Amino acid sequence: MAAVTLMGQTGSVAAEGAEAAGSGSYGFSSDDQPVDGAAGTGDAELLVPGKTYKSALPADSDVYYRLELDDASDAYVSVTAVPRAGATVTASDGIRVTVQDADSRNCSIESELVRAGRSPRPVVVSGMREISSRRTACQDEGSYYVIVHRIAGTGGTPDDWDLELAPFLEPRLENAVGTTPPESPDPDSDSASPGGVRGVATPRSGGAGFGSAAPVEQGVWSADISPGQTLFYAVPVGWGQRLGATAELGSTVRGAYVGGALTMSLCNPARGPVTDVSLGYSGGQKSASLRSVPPVDYANRYGSSGAVSGMRFAGSYYLVLHLSERMGEEFGAGPFEVTLRVRVDGSAEAGPAYAGRFQPPGPFEVAAQGPGAAEGGDGGGGGAAGDDAVMTVVAVAGIGGGTVLLGVLGVWTVVARRRAGGAA
């Protein structure tokens, strides 16, 4: 079996069957609301921050959606495009997401392609409207439009792709902060390498989508993954903390070279792509580490690269692993064992003071949990059951100054001990 290593916090997690679906599929959230993409702005349906939506993208036409925004908040719309089962894709298939104001001025234009793996996988792109003194367009209150365009490569299947749309709202700060990103640590330093996280891998089944991402922390994790399958993991990262991850595929019978055999992507709490890495495979053990990213800081948004600007707020960061369908052609149906090494450097700090709450707040809240908090064994739901739940406190990252509710933690700890004493 091939082995891939995840970096994360160790814990005794039961080895359960992966929740992630098989080839060509994605775990859409049960809370997704159906929405039709319009052919133009006149009929564009409203996307409300805090909700998620399911739609479809034709191969030969753009689809439009609408946002209603104020003149103070930053808005993000993550679009996950999913080729349908049995689809043939090329390296140049993908999507482009444009956000425009009511006067057709572009707020952002972002795109992503399937690339070297040539395997049907979720393609994630995030559009945004940012409030900035450096810009004149897209600063007013009113209607904004999200335009999703299918980039069609030569030789791909010309059928519809499914879409999951997730709009987010980031409130303004109470007080302005600097606009210069902090200096990043040396990417070649020992602390930048997730390979320093060692130990026996703990089995941890990945989720099938963003909504069911399995919680992991610093440590070593393993899971089964089949050709064409995508696994989602969520890592809590606080203000001032730095995330690293390495994925490893172990050796097996030698076969033909598969380019882009394993792809690992990092997305931020607004499901915005930060960076990714892929590895080719011919049967010998291989590993790949994410590009070094800076510690989480509000001013990172002013950085010139996605690997810096994406690390702009604390919360649940997503590690997304995809094993190419072509692995099945050369090495059999599997499943293959993947090992993930996760490293989180630094202690969580207080974040900037916001004049409101994120919408939705959940992905931006970092769980203040003790060792073993990711051990739940619930296959992605996160959190322990029963009395252990009272030990889980949410430190609001970036809400009201990012202050951890230590007083509440103390109260809940006392309650937990009393319950334990009463049960003895």
CSV table of C-alpha atoms in Angstrom, one decimal:
chain,number,residue,atom,x,y,z
A,1,MET,CA,0.0,0.0,0.0
A,2,ALA,CA,1.2,3.5,-0.7
A,3,ALA,CA,1.6,5.8,2.3
A,4,VAL,CA,0.9,9.5,2.6
A,5,THR,CA,1.9,11.4,5.8
A,6,LEU,CA,-0.2,14.3,7.3
A,7,MET,CA,1.2,16.6,9.9
A,8,GLY,CA,-1.1,17.0,12.9
A,9,GLN,CA,-1.6,16.5,16.6
A,10,THR,CA,-1.5,12.9,17.6
A,11,GLY,CA,-4.5,11.2,19.3
A,12,SER,CA,-6.2,7.8,19.5
A,13,VAL,CA,-8.7,8.1,16.7
A,14,ALA,CA,-10.6,5.0,15.6
A,15,ALA,CA,-9.7,3.8,12.1
A,16,GLU,CA,-13.1,4.1,10.4
A,17,GLY,CA,-14.0,3.9,6.8
A,18,ALA,CA,-13.5,7.3,5.1
A,19,GLU,CA,-16.5,9.5,4.8
A,20,ALA,CA,-15.1,10.9,1.6
A,21,ALA,CA,-17.0,9.7,-1.5
A,22,GLY,CA,-15.3,8.0,-4.4
A,23,SER,CA,-14.1,9.1,-7.8
A,24,GLY,CA,-15.6,12.2,-9.3
A,25,SER,CA,-17.7,13.2,-6.3
A,26,TYR,CA,-17.8,15.7,-3.5
A,27,GLY,CA,-19.5,15.8,-0.2
A,28,PHE,CA,-22.0,18.7,-0.6
A,29,SER,CA,-23.3,19.9,2.7
A,30,SER,CA,-26.8,18.9,3.7
A,31,ASP,CA,-27.4,22.5,4.5
A,32,ASP,CA,-26.7,23.7,0.9
A,33,GLN,CA,-29.6,25.6,-0.6
A,34,PRO,CA,-30.4,25.1,-4.3
A,35,VAL,CA,-29.8,28.2,-6.4
A,36,ASP,CA,-30.0,28.7,-10.2
A,37,GLY,CA,-27.2,30.6,-11.9
A,38,ALA,CA,-28.7,33.3,-14.1
A,39,ALA,CA,-27.6,34.1,-17.7
A,40,GLY,CA,-27.2,37.8,-16.7
A,41,THR,CA,-27.3,40.2,-13.8
A,42,GLY,CA,-31.0,41.0,-14.2
A,43,ASP,CA,-32.1,37.6,-12.9
A,44,ALA,CA,-29.2,36.9,-10.6
A,45,GLU,CA,-30.3,35.3,-7.4
A,46,LEU,CA,-29.1,36.6,-4.0
A,47,LEU,CA,-26.3,34.8,-2.0
A,48,VAL,CA,-26.5,35.5,1.7
A,49,PRO,CA,-23.3,35.4,3.7
A,50,GLY,CA,-23.5,32.6,6.3
A,51,LYS,CA,-25.3,30.2,4.0
A,52,THR,CA,-24.0,27.7,1.4
A,53,TYR,CA,-25.5,27.0,-1.9
A,54,LYS,CA,-25.5,24.3,-4.6
A,55,SER,CA,-25.8,25.1,-8.2
A,56,ALA,CA,-24.5,24.0,-11.7
A,57,LEU,CA,-22.1,25.4,-14.3
A,58,PRO,CA,-22.8,24.7,-18.0
A,59,ALA,CA,-19.9,24.0,-20.2
A,60,ASP,CA,-20.7,26.8,-22.7
A,61,SER,CA,-22.1,29.8,-20.7
A,62,ASP,CA,-21.4,31.9,-17.7
A,63,VAL,CA,-23.6,32.0,-14.6
A,64,TYR,CA,-24.4,35.0,-12.4
A,65,TYR,CA,-25.2,35.4,-8.7
A,66,ARG,CA,-25.9,38.6,-6.6
A,67,LEU,CA,-24.5,39.9,-3.4
A,68,GLU,CA,-25.9,42.9,-1.4
A,69,LEU,CA,-23.0,44.5,0.5
A,70,ASP,CA,-22.4,47.5,2.8
A,71,ASP,CA,-19.6,49.9,2.5
A,72,ALA,CA,-17.5,48.7,5.4
A,73,SER,CA,-17.2,44.9,5.3
A,74,ASP,CA,-14.9,42.7,3.2
A,75,ALA,CA,-16.8,39.9,1.3
A,76,TYR,CA,-15.5,36.6,0.0
A,77,VAL,CA,-17.3,34.1,-2.2
A,78,SER,CA,-15.7,30.6,-2.4
A,79,VAL,CA,-16.7,28.6,-5.4
A,80,THR,CA,-16.0,24.8,-5.5
A,81,ALA,CA,-16.5,23.3,-8.9
A,82,VAL,CA,-17.0,19.6,-9.1
A,83,PRO,CA,-16.8,17.6,-12.4
A,84,ARG,CA,-19.5,15.0,-12.4
A,85,ALA,CA,-18.7,11.2,-12.2
A,86,GLY,CA,-17.3,9.8,-15.4
A,87,ALA,CA,-16.2,13.1,-16.7
A,88,THR,CA,-13.0,13.4,-18.7
A,89,VAL,CA,-10.9,16.5,-17.8
A,90,THR,CA,-7.7,17.9,-19.1
A,91,ALA,CA,-5.0,19.9,-17.4
A,92,SER,CA,-6.4,23.1,-18.9
A,93,ASP,CA,-10.0,22.6,-17.7
A,94,GLY,CA,-11.0,24.8,-14.8
A,95,ILE,CA,-13.1,27.9,-13.7
A,96,ARG,CA,-12.7,31.6,-13.4
A,97,VAL,CA,-14.6,33.7,-10.8
A,98,THR,CA,-15.1,37.4,-11.2
A,99,VAL,CA,-16.7,39.8,-8.7
A,100,GLN,CA,-18.1,43.1,-10.2
A,101,ASP,CA,-19.9,46.1,-8.9
A,102,ALA,CA,-23.1,47.5,-10.5
A,103,ASP,CA,-21.0,49.5,-13.0
A,104,SER,CA,-19.2,46.4,-14.4
A,105,ARG,CA,-16.0,47.3,-12.6
A,106,ASN,CA,-14.0,44.3,-11.5
A,107,CYS,CA,-13.4,43.8,-7.8
A,108,SER,CA,-11.4,40.6,-8.3
A,109,ILE,CA,-10.7,38.0,-11.0
A,110,GLU,CA,-9.3,34.6,-10.0
A,111,SER,CA,-9.0,31.3,-11.8
A,112,GLU,CA,-7.8,27.7,-11.2
A,113,LEU,CA,-7.2,24.7,-13.4
A,114,VAL,CA,-7.2,20.9,-13.0
A,115,ARG,CA,-3.6,20.9,-13.9
A,116,ALA,CA,-1.1,18.0,-14.2
A,117,GLY,CA,-3.1,15.4,-12.4
A,118,ARG,CA,-5.8,15.4,-15.2
A,119,SER,CA,-8.2,13.9,-12.7
A,120,PRO,CA,-11.7,15.1,-12.0
A,121,ARG,CA,-11.3,16.9,-8.6
A,122,PRO,CA,-12.9,19.8,-6.8
A,123,VAL,CA,-11.5,23.0,-8.2
A,124,VAL,CA,-11.7,25.9,-5.7
A,125,VAL,CA,-11.6,29.6,-6.5
A,126,SER,CA,-12.5,32.5,-4.3
A,127,GLY,CA,-13.6,36.0,-5.4
A,128,MET,CA,-13.7,39.0,-3.1
A,129,ARG,CA,-14.7,42.6,-2.5
A,130,GLU,CA,-12.3,44.4,-0.3
A,131,ILE,CA,-12.7,47.8,1.3
A,132,SER,CA,-9.4,49.7,0.8
A,133,SER,CA,-8.2,53.3,0.7
A,134,ARG,CA,-6.0,52.2,-2.2
A,135,ARG,CA,-9.0,51.6,-4.4
A,136,THR,CA,-11.8,53.6,-5.8
A,137,ALA,CA,-14.0,50.9,-7.4
A,138,CYS,CA,-16.0,48.4,-5.4
A,139,GLN,CA,-16.2,50.5,-2.3
A,140,ASP,CA,-19.8,51.5,-2.2
A,141,GLU,CA,-22.9,49.9,-0.6
A,142,GLY,CA,-25.1,48.1,-3.1
A,143,SER,CA,-25.4,45.2,-5.5
A,144,TYR,CA,-22.4,43.1,-6.6
A,145,TYR,CA,-22.3,40.2,-9.0
A,146,VAL,CA,-20.4,36.9,-8.9
A,147,ILE,CA,-19.7,35.6,-12.4
A,148,VAL,CA,-18.5,32.0,-12.8
A,149,HIS,CA,-17.0,31.0,-16.1
A,150,ARG,CA,-16.0,27.5,-17.2
A,151,ILE,CA,-12.5,27.3,-18.7
A,152,ALA,CA,-12.8,24.4,-21.2
A,153,GLY,CA,-9.7,22.6,-22.3
A,154,THR,CA,-9.4,20.6,-25.5
A,155,GLY,CA,-10.5,17.0,-25.1
A,156,GLY,CA,-12.6,17.4,-21.9
A,157,THR,CA,-16.2,16.2,-21.5
A,158,PRO,CA,-18.5,19.1,-22.4
A,159,ASP,CA,-21.0,18.5,-19.6
A,160,ASP,CA,-22.2,20.5,-16.6
A,161,TRP,CA,-20.2,20.8,-13.4
A,162,ASP,CA,-21.7,21.0,-10.0
A,163,LEU,CA,-21.0,24.1,-7.8
A,164,GLU,CA,-20.9,24.8,-4.1
A,165,LEU,CA,-21.0,28.5,-3.3
A,166,ALA,CA,-20.0,29.8,0.1
A,167,PRO,CA,-20.2,33.6,0.8
A,168,PHE,CA,-18.5,35.1,3.8
A,169,LEU,CA,-18.5,38.5,5.4
A,170,GLU,CA,-15.6,40.0,7.4
A,171,PRO,CA,-16.5,43.0,9.5
A,172,ARG,CA,-14.4,46.2,9.6
A,173,LEU,CA,-11.8,46.7,12.3
A,174,GLU,CA,-12.5,48.9,15.3
A,175,ASN,CA,-9.2,50.6,14.7
A,176,ALA,CA,-6.9,50.7,11.7
A,177,VAL,CA,-3.8,48.6,11.6
A,178,GLY,CA,-0.6,48.7,9.5
A,179,THR,CA,-0.7,47.8,5.9
A,180,THR,CA,2.8,46.2,5.7
A,181,PRO,CA,2.9,42.4,6.0
A,182,PRO,CA,5.2,41.2,8.9
A,183,GLU,CA,8.5,39.7,7.9
A,184,SER,CA,8.1,36.0,7.3
A,185,PRO,CA,10.5,33.5,9.0
A,186,ASP,CA,13.2,31.9,7.0
A,187,PRO,CA,11.6,29.2,4.8
A,188,ASP,CA,14.7,27.1,5.1
A,189,SER,CA,14.8,27.1,8.9
A,190,ASP,CA,14.1,23.9,10.9
A,191,SER,CA,10.8,25.3,12.3
A,192,ALA,CA,9.5,25.6,8.7
A,193,SER,CA,9.6,21.9,8.1
A,194,PRO,CA,6.7,19.7,9.0
A,195,GLY,CA,9.1,16.8,8.7
A,196,GLY,CA,10.1,17.5,12.2
A,197,VAL,CA,6.8,16.1,13.5
A,198,ARG,CA,7.3,12.5,14.3
A,199,GLY,CA,5.5,9.6,15.9
A,200,VAL,CA,3.2,6.8,15.0
A,201,ALA,CA,0.5,7.9,12.6
A,202,THR,CA,-3.0,8.0,14.1
A,203,PRO,CA,-5.8,6.8,11.7
A,204,ARG,CA,-8.1,9.7,10.8
A,205,SER,CA,-10.6,9.4,8.0
A,206,GLY,CA,-10.9,12.6,6.0
A,207,GLY,CA,-14.2,14.3,5.2
A,208,ALA,CA,-15.8,14.4,1.7
A,209,GLY,CA,-16.1,18.2,1.5
A,210,PHE,CA,-15.5,21.5,3.3
A,211,GLY,CA,-18.6,21.0,5.5
A,212,SER,CA,-17.5,17.6,6.8
A,213,ALA,CA,-13.7,18.3,7.0
A,214,ALA,CA,-12.2,16.1,9.7
A,215,PRO,CA,-10.5,18.0,12.6
A,216,VAL,CA,-6.8,17.4,13.1
A,217,GLU,CA,-4.1,19.3,15.0
A,218,GLN,CA,-0.3,19.1,15.1
A,219,GLY,CA,0.8,15.4,14.7
A,220,VAL,CA,0.9,12.5,12.3
A,221,TRP,CA,-2.2,11.2,10.7
A,222,SER,CA,-3.1,8.4,8.2
A,223,ALA,CA,-6.1,7.5,6.1
A,224,ASP,CA,-7.1,5.3,3.2
A,225,ILE,CA,-7.6,7.1,-0.1
A,226,SER,CA,-8.7,5.7,-3.5
A,227,PRO,CA,-7.9,6.9,-7.0
A,228,GLY,CA,-10.1,9.9,-7.8
A,229,GLN,CA,-11.0,10.5,-4.1
A,230,THR,CA,-10.6,13.8,-2.2
A,231,LEU,CA,-10.1,14.1,1.5
A,232,PHE,CA,-10.7,17.3,3.6
A,233,TYR,CA,-9.1,18.1,7.0
A,234,ALA,CA,-9.5,21.2,9.2
A,235,VAL,CA,-6.6,22.5,11.3
A,236,PRO,CA,-7.2,25.2,13.9
A,237,VAL,CA,-4.7,28.0,13.5
A,238,GLY,CA,-4.7,31.1,15.8
A,239,TRP,CA,-3.4,34.6,15.3
A,240,GLY,CA,0.4,34.5,15.3
A,241,GLN,CA,0.6,30.8,14.5
A,242,ARG,CA,2.2,29.2,11.5
A,243,LEU,CA,1.0,26.1,9.6
A,244,GLY,CA,3.0,23.5,7.7
A,245,ALA,CA,2.1,20.2,6.2
A,246,THR,CA,3.8,17.3,4.4
A,247,ALA,CA,2.1,14.5,2.5
A,248,GLU,CA,3.8,11.2,1.8
A,249,LEU,CA,3.1,8.2,-0.5
A,250,GLY,CA,5.0,5.1,0.3
A,251,SER,CA,6.5,2.6,-2.1
A,252,THR,CA,4.6,-0.1,-3.9
A,253,VAL,CA,5.1,-2.1,-7.1
A,254,ARG,CA,6.9,-0.1,-9.7
A,255,GLY,CA,4.7,1.2,-12.6
A,256,ALA,CA,4.5,4.0,-15.1
A,257,TYR,CA,5.1,7.5,-14.0
A,258,VAL,CA,1.9,9.4,-13.0
A,259,GLY,CA,2.3,13.2,-13.0
A,260,GLY,CA,0.3,15.0,-10.3
A,261,ALA,CA,-0.4,11.7,-8.6
A,262,LEU,CA,-1.2,13.4,-5.3
A,263,THR,CA,-2.2,17.0,-4.8
A,264,MET,CA,-2.4,18.7,-1.4
A,265,SER,CA,-4.0,22.2,-1.2
A,266,LEU,CA,-4.3,24.6,1.6
A,267,CYS,CA,-7.4,26.9,2.0
A,268,ASN,CA,-8.1,29.5,4.6
A,269,PRO,CA,-11.2,29.7,6.8
A,270,ALA,CA,-13.1,31.5,4.0
A,271,ARG,CA,-12.3,28.6,1.7
A,272,GLY,CA,-9.9,30.8,-0.2
A,273,PRO,CA,-6.9,28.9,-1.8
A,274,VAL,CA,-3.6,29.8,-0.2
A,275,THR,CA,-1.0,27.4,-1.8
A,276,ASP,CA,-0.7,23.8,-3.0
A,277,VAL,CA,1.8,21.2,-4.0
A,278,SER,CA,1.7,18.0,-6.0
A,279,LEU,CA,4.0,15.0,-6.5
A,280,GLY,CA,4.6,12.6,-9.4
A,281,TYR,CA,4.8,8.9,-8.6
A,282,SER,CA,6.2,5.8,-10.2
A,283,GLY,CA,6.1,3.3,-7.3
A,284,GLY,CA,8.9,4.6,-5.1
A,285,GLN,CA,8.1,6.5,-1.9
A,286,LYS,CA,7.5,10.2,-2.4
A,287,SER,CA,6.7,13.2,-0.2
A,288,ALA,CA,5.7,16.8,-0.8
A,289,SER,CA,5.5,19.8,1.5
A,290,LEU,CA,3.5,22.9,1.2
A,291,ARG,CA,5.3,26.1,0.4
A,292,SER,CA,6.3,28.0,3.5
A,293,VAL,CA,3.5,30.4,4.7
A,294,PRO,CA,3.8,33.2,7.3
A,295,PRO,CA,2.2,33.2,10.7
A,296,VAL,CA,-1.5,34.3,10.6
A,297,ASP,CA,-1.6,38.1,10.7
A,298,TYR,CA,-4.3,40.7,9.6
A,299,ALA,CA,-1.7,42.6,7.5
A,300,ASN,CA,-0.8,39.5,5.5
A,301,ARG,CA,-3.7,40.6,3.2
A,302,TYR,CA,-1.5,43.3,1.8
A,303,GLY,CA,1.1,40.7,0.6
A,304,SER,CA,1.8,40.2,-3.1
A,305,SER,CA,1.4,36.4,-3.2
A,306,GLY,CA,-1.4,34.1,-2.4
A,307,ALA,CA,0.7,32.2,0.1
A,308,VAL,CA,1.0,35.4,2.1
A,309,SER,CA,-2.3,37.2,1.5
A,310,GLY,CA,-4.3,34.1,2.2
A,311,MET,CA,-3.0,33.8,5.8
A,312,ARG,CA,-5.1,36.9,6.8
A,313,PHE,CA,-7.3,35.6,9.6
A,314,ALA,CA,-7.4,32.9,12.3
A,315,GLY,CA,-9.7,29.9,12.2
A,316,SER,CA,-10.0,26.5,10.6
A,317,TYR,CA,-7.6,26.1,7.7
A,318,TYR,CA,-8.3,23.3,5.3
A,319,LEU,CA,-5.9,20.7,4.0
A,320,VAL,CA,-7.3,19.0,0.9
A,321,LEU,CA,-5.8,15.8,-0.5
A,322,HIS,CA,-6.7,14.4,-4.0
A,323,LEU,CA,-5.3,11.2,-5.4
A,324,SER,CA,-5.4,11.2,-9.2
A,325,GLU,CA,-7.7,8.7,-11.0
A,326,ARG,CA,-4.7,7.8,-13.1
A,327,MET,CA,-3.2,6.1,-10.1
A,328,GLY,CA,-5.9,3.4,-10.5
A,329,GLU,CA,-4.8,2.7,-14.1
A,330,GLU,CA,-1.2,2.1,-13.1
A,331,PHE,CA,-1.3,0.8,-9.6
A,332,GLY,CA,-4.8,-0.7,-9.1
A,333,ALA,CA,-7.9,0.4,-7.3
A,334,GLY,CA,-6.3,0.7,-3.9
A,335,PRO,CA,-7.1,2.1,-1.4
A,336,PHE,CA,-3.7,3.6,-0.7
A,337,GLU,CA,-2.6,4.7,2.7
A,338,VAL,CA,-1.9,8.4,3.0
A,339,THR,CA,0.1,9.9,5.8
A,340,LEU,CA,-0.2,13.6,6.7
A,341,ARG,CA,2.2,15.4,9.0
A,342,VAL,CA,0.8,18.7,10.3
A,343,ARG,CA,2.9,21.3,12.2
A,344,VAL,CA,1.5,24.4,14.0
A,345,ASP,CA,4.3,26.7,15.3
A,346,GLY,CA,3.9,29.3,17.9
A,347,SER,CA,1.3,30.2,20.6
A,348,ALA,CA,-2.0,31.7,19.7
A,349,GLU,CA,-2.1,35.5,20.3
A,350,ALA,CA,-4.9,38.0,20.7
A,351,GLY,CA,-6.2,39.2,17.3
A,352,PRO,CA,-7.3,42.6,16.1
A,353,ALA,CA,-10.6,44.0,17.4
A,354,TYR,CA,-13.5,43.7,15.0
A,355,ALA,CA,-16.6,45.9,15.1
A,356,GLY,CA,-18.9,42.9,14.6
A,357,ARG,CA,-18.9,39.2,13.8
A,358,PHE,CA,-17.9,37.2,10.8
A,359,GLN,CA,-20.7,35.6,8.8
A,360,PRO,CA,-20.8,32.7,9.3
A,361,PRO,CA,-18.7,32.9,12.6
A,362,GLY,CA,-17.9,29.2,12.9
A,363,PRO,CA,-14.9,28.8,10.5
A,364,PHE,CA,-13.2,31.8,12.2
A,365,GLU,CA,-13.5,30.5,15.7
A,366,VAL,CA,-10.5,28.5,17.0
A,367,ALA,CA,-11.2,25.7,19.5
A,368,ALA,CA,-9.3,26.2,22.7
A,369,GLN,CA,-8.9,22.5,23.4
A,370,GLY,CA,-6.5,20.4,25.4
A,371,PRO,CA,-4.3,17.6,24.1
A,372,GLY,CA,-6.3,14.9,22.3
A,373,ALA,CA,-9.1,17.2,21.4
A,374,ALA,CA,-9.0,15.9,17.8
A,375,GLU,CA,-9.5,12.3,19.0
A,376,GLY,CA,-13.3,12.3,18.6
A,377,GLY,CA,-13.5,9.4,16.2
A,378,ASP,CA,-16.6,10.9,14.7
A,379,GLY,CA,-15.2,10.9,11.2
A,380,GLY,CA,-15.3,14.6,10.8
A,381,GLY,CA,-17.9,16.1,13.0
A,382,GLY,CA,-15.3,17.2,15.6
A,383,GLY,CA,-15.6,17.4,19.3
A,384,ALA,CA,-15.9,14.7,21.9
A,385,ALA,CA,-19.2,13.3,23.2
A,386,GLY,CA,-20.8,13.4,26.6
A,387,ASP,CA,-19.1,15.2,29.5
A,388,ASP,CA,-16.0,15.8,27.5
A,389,ALA,CA,-18.0,18.3,25.5
A,390,VAL,CA,-18.0,20.7,28.4
A,391,MET,CA,-14.2,20.9,28.1
A,392,THR,CA,-14.4,22.4,24.6
A,393,VAL,CA,-14.4,26.2,24.6
A,394,VAL,CA,-14.4,28.4,21.6
A,395,ALA,CA,-11.9,31.2,21.6
A,396,VAL,CA,-13.4,33.8,19.3
A,397,ALA,CA,-10.6,34.5,16.9
A,398,GLY,CA,-10.8,38.0,15.6
A,399,ILE,CA,-14.1,38.9,17.2
A,400,GLY,CA,-14.1,41.5,19.9
A,401,GLY,CA,-10.3,41.6,20.0
A,402,GLY,CA,-9.8,37.8,19.8
A,403,THR,CA,-9.7,37.4,23.6
A,404,VAL,CA,-9.9,33.8,24.8
A,405,LEU,CA,-12.6,33.3,27.3
A,406,LEU,CA,-10.4,32.1,30.1
A,407,GLY,CA,-13.0,32.8,32.8
A,408,VAL,CA,-15.6,30.6,31.1
A,409,LEU,CA,-13.0,27.9,30.6
A,410,GLY,CA,-12.3,27.9,34.4
A,411,VAL,CA,-16.1,27.6,35.1
A,412,TRP,CA,-16.6,24.8,32.7
A,413,THR,CA,-13.5,23.0,34.1
A,414,VAL,CA,-15.1,23.1,37.6
A,415,VAL,CA,-18.4,21.9,36.2
A,416,ALA,CA,-16.7,19.0,34.5
A,417,ARG,CA,-14.9,18.0,37.7
A,418,ARG,CA,-18.1,18.1,39.7
A,419,ARG,CA,-19.8,15.9,37.1
A,420,ALA,CA,-16.9,13.5,37.2
A,421,GLY,CA,-17.1,13.4,41.0
A,422,GLY,CA,-20.8,12.8,41.0
A,423,ALA,CA,-20.5,9.9,38.6
A,424,ALA,CA,-17.8,8.1,40.7
